[in-house]
Coordinates of N, CA and C in Angstrom, one line a residue:
X24 N 0.7 -16.0 -9.6 CA 1.1 -15.8 -10.6 C 2.6 -15.0 -10.9
X25 N 3.2 -16.1 -11.1 CA 4.7 -14.9 -11.4 C 5.2 -14.1 -12.5
X26 N 5.9 -13.2 -12.4 CA 6.3 -12.5 -13.7 C 6.4 -12.9 -14.8
X27 N 6.9 -14.4 -14.7 CA 7.4 -14.8 -16.3 C 6.2 -15.2 -16.8
X28 N 5.2 -16.0 -16.1 CA 4.1 -16.6 -16.9 C 2.9 -15.4 -17.8
X29 N 2.8 -16.0 -18.6 CA 2.0 -15.3 -19.7 C 0.5 -15.4 -19.1
X30 N -0.1 -14.1 -19.2 CA -1.2 -14.3 -18.9 C -2.4 -14.2 -20.1
X31 N -3.5 -14.9 -19.6 CA -4.4 -15.0 -20.6 C -5.1 -13.7 -20.8
X32 N -6.0 -13.2 -22.1 CA -6.6 -12.2 -22.1 C -7.5 -12.0 -21.1
X33 N -8.4 -12.8 -20.7 CA -9.1 -12.6 -19.5 C -8.9 -12.5 -18.1
X34 N -7.6 -12.9 -18.0 CA -6.7 -12.7 -16.6 C -6.2 -11.2 -16.9
X35 N -5.6 -10.8 -17.6 CA -5.1 -9.3 -17.7 C -6.0 -8.5 -17.6
X36 N -7.6 -8.8 -18.1 CA -8.5 -7.6 -18.0 C -8.7 -7.6 -16.5
X37 N -9.0 -8.8 -15.6 CA -9.1 -8.9 -14.5 C -7.9 -8.2 -13.4
X38 N -6.9 -8.2 -14.1 CA -5.6 -7.5 -13.1 C -5.5 -6.1 -13.2
X39 N -5.8 -5.8 -14.8 CA -6.1 -4.4 -14.7 C -6.8 -3.6 -13.9
X40 N -8.3 -4.4 -13.8 CA -9.2 -3.8 -13.2 C -8.9 -3.8 -11.7
X41 N -8.0 -4.7 -11.0 CA -7.9 -4.8 -10.1 C -6.9 -3.5 -9.7
X42 N -6.1 -3.3 -10.4 CA -5.2 -2.2 -10.4 C -5.6 -1.3 -10.6
X43 N -6.7 -1.1 -11.1 CA -7.4 0.4 -11.3 C -7.9 0.8 -9.9
X44 N -8.7 -0.6 -9.3 CA -9.4 0.0 -8.0 C -8.6 0.0 -6.9
X45 N -7.3 -0.3 -6.8 CA -6.2 -0.2 -5.8 C -5.7 0.9 -5.8
X46 N -5.7 1.8 -7.0 CA -4.7 2.9 -6.9 C -5.2 4.3 -6.1
X47 N -6.7 4.0 -6.2 CA -7.6 5.0 -5.4 C -7.0 4.8 -3.8
X48 N -7.1 3.7 -3.4 CA -6.7 3.4 -1.8 C -5.1 3.7 -1.6
X49 N -4.5 3.4 -2.8 CA -3.1 3.7 -2.3 C -2.6 5.2 -2.3
X50 N -3.5 5.9 -3.0 CA -3.5 7.3 -3.3 C -4.0 7.7 -1.6
X51 N -5.0 7.6 -1.2 CA -5.4 7.9 0.1 C -4.5 7.3 1.2
X52 N -3.9 6.2 1.2 CA -3.1 5.8 2.2 C -1.7 7.0 1.9
X53 N -1.6 6.9 1.1 CA -0.3 7.8 1.0 C -0.5 9.3 1.3
X54 N -1.7 10.0 1.0 CA -1.8 11.4 1.8 C -2.0 10.8 3.2
X55 N -2.6 10.0 4.0 CA -2.9 9.6 5.2 C -1.4 9.6 6.1
X56 N -0.5 9.0 5.2 CA 1.3 9.0 5.6 C 1.7 10.3 5.7
X57 N 1.5 11.0 4.6 CA 2.1 12.2 4.5 C 1.5 13.2 5.5
X58 N 0.2 13.0 5.9 CA 0.2 13.8 7.2 C 0.3 13.3 8.6
X59 N 0.3 12.3 8.4 CA 0.8 11.7 9.8 C 2.3 12.1 10.1
X60 N 3.2 12.1 8.7 CA 4.6 12.1 8.9 C 4.8 13.8 8.9
X61 N 3.8 14.8 9.0 CA 4.0 16.2 9.0 C 4.4 16.7 9.9
X62 N 4.3 16.3 11.4 CA 4.8 16.3 12.5 C 5.9 15.4 13.1
X63 N 6.7 16.0 13.8 CA 7.8 15.1 14.5 C 7.1 14.2 15.4
X64 N 6.3 14.5 16.4 CA 5.5 13.6 17.5 C 4.8 12.3 16.6
X65 N 3.8 12.5 15.6 CA 3.1 11.7 14.8 C 4.0 10.8 14.3
X66 N 5.1 11.3 13.9 CA 6.1 10.6 12.8 C 6.7 9.5 14.0
X67 N 7.4 10.0 15.3 CA 7.9 9.2 16.2 C 6.7 7.9 16.4
X68 N 5.5 8.6 17.1 CA 4.2 7.4 17.1 C 4.4 6.4 16.0
X69 N 4.2 6.9 14.6 CA 4.3 5.9 13.9 C 5.3 4.9 13.5
X70 N 6.8 5.3 13.7 CA 7.7 4.6 13.8 C 7.6 3.3 15.0
X71 N 7.2 4.0 16.2 CA 7.2 3.1 17.1 C 5.9 1.9 17.4
X72 N 4.9 2.6 16.2 CA 3.9 1.5 16.0 C 4.5 0.3 15.3
X73 N 5.5 0.7 14.2 CA 5.6 0.0 13.1 C 7.0 -1.0 13.8
X74 N 7.5 -0.3 14.6 CA 8.5 -1.0 15.5 C 8.0 -2.4 16.1
X75 N 7.0 -2.0 16.9 CA 6.0 -2.8 17.7 C 5.3 -4.2 16.9
X76 N 5.2 -3.8 15.8 CA 4.2 -4.9 15.0 C 5.3 -5.7 14.5
X77 N 6.6 -5.0 14.1 CA 7.6 -5.9 13.5 C 8.4 -7.1 14.7
X78 N 8.3 -6.5 15.7 CA 8.6 -7.5 17.2 C 7.6 -8.4 17.4
X79 N 6.3 -8.3 17.1 CA 5.2 -9.4 17.3 C 5.3 -10.4 16.2
X80 N 5.7 -10.0 15.2 CA 5.7 -10.7 13.8 C 6.7 -11.7 13.8

C-alpha cells in the first residue's frame, strides 16, 4: 500500500497492531546494536560484516 492510499478502518487496525508488535522488536535490536557498538573492535566487526553483505547483494 502506498502512502497516498486511504486505508479502510479494518486495515488501519491491522496496521496499528502490527506496528505495536514490531516496536518491541525494534527496541531490542537497537539495544543489541548499541551494545555491539560500545567497543571499537566489535564496531569494526559489524561494519565488516555489513560490507560483506553489501558485496554479496
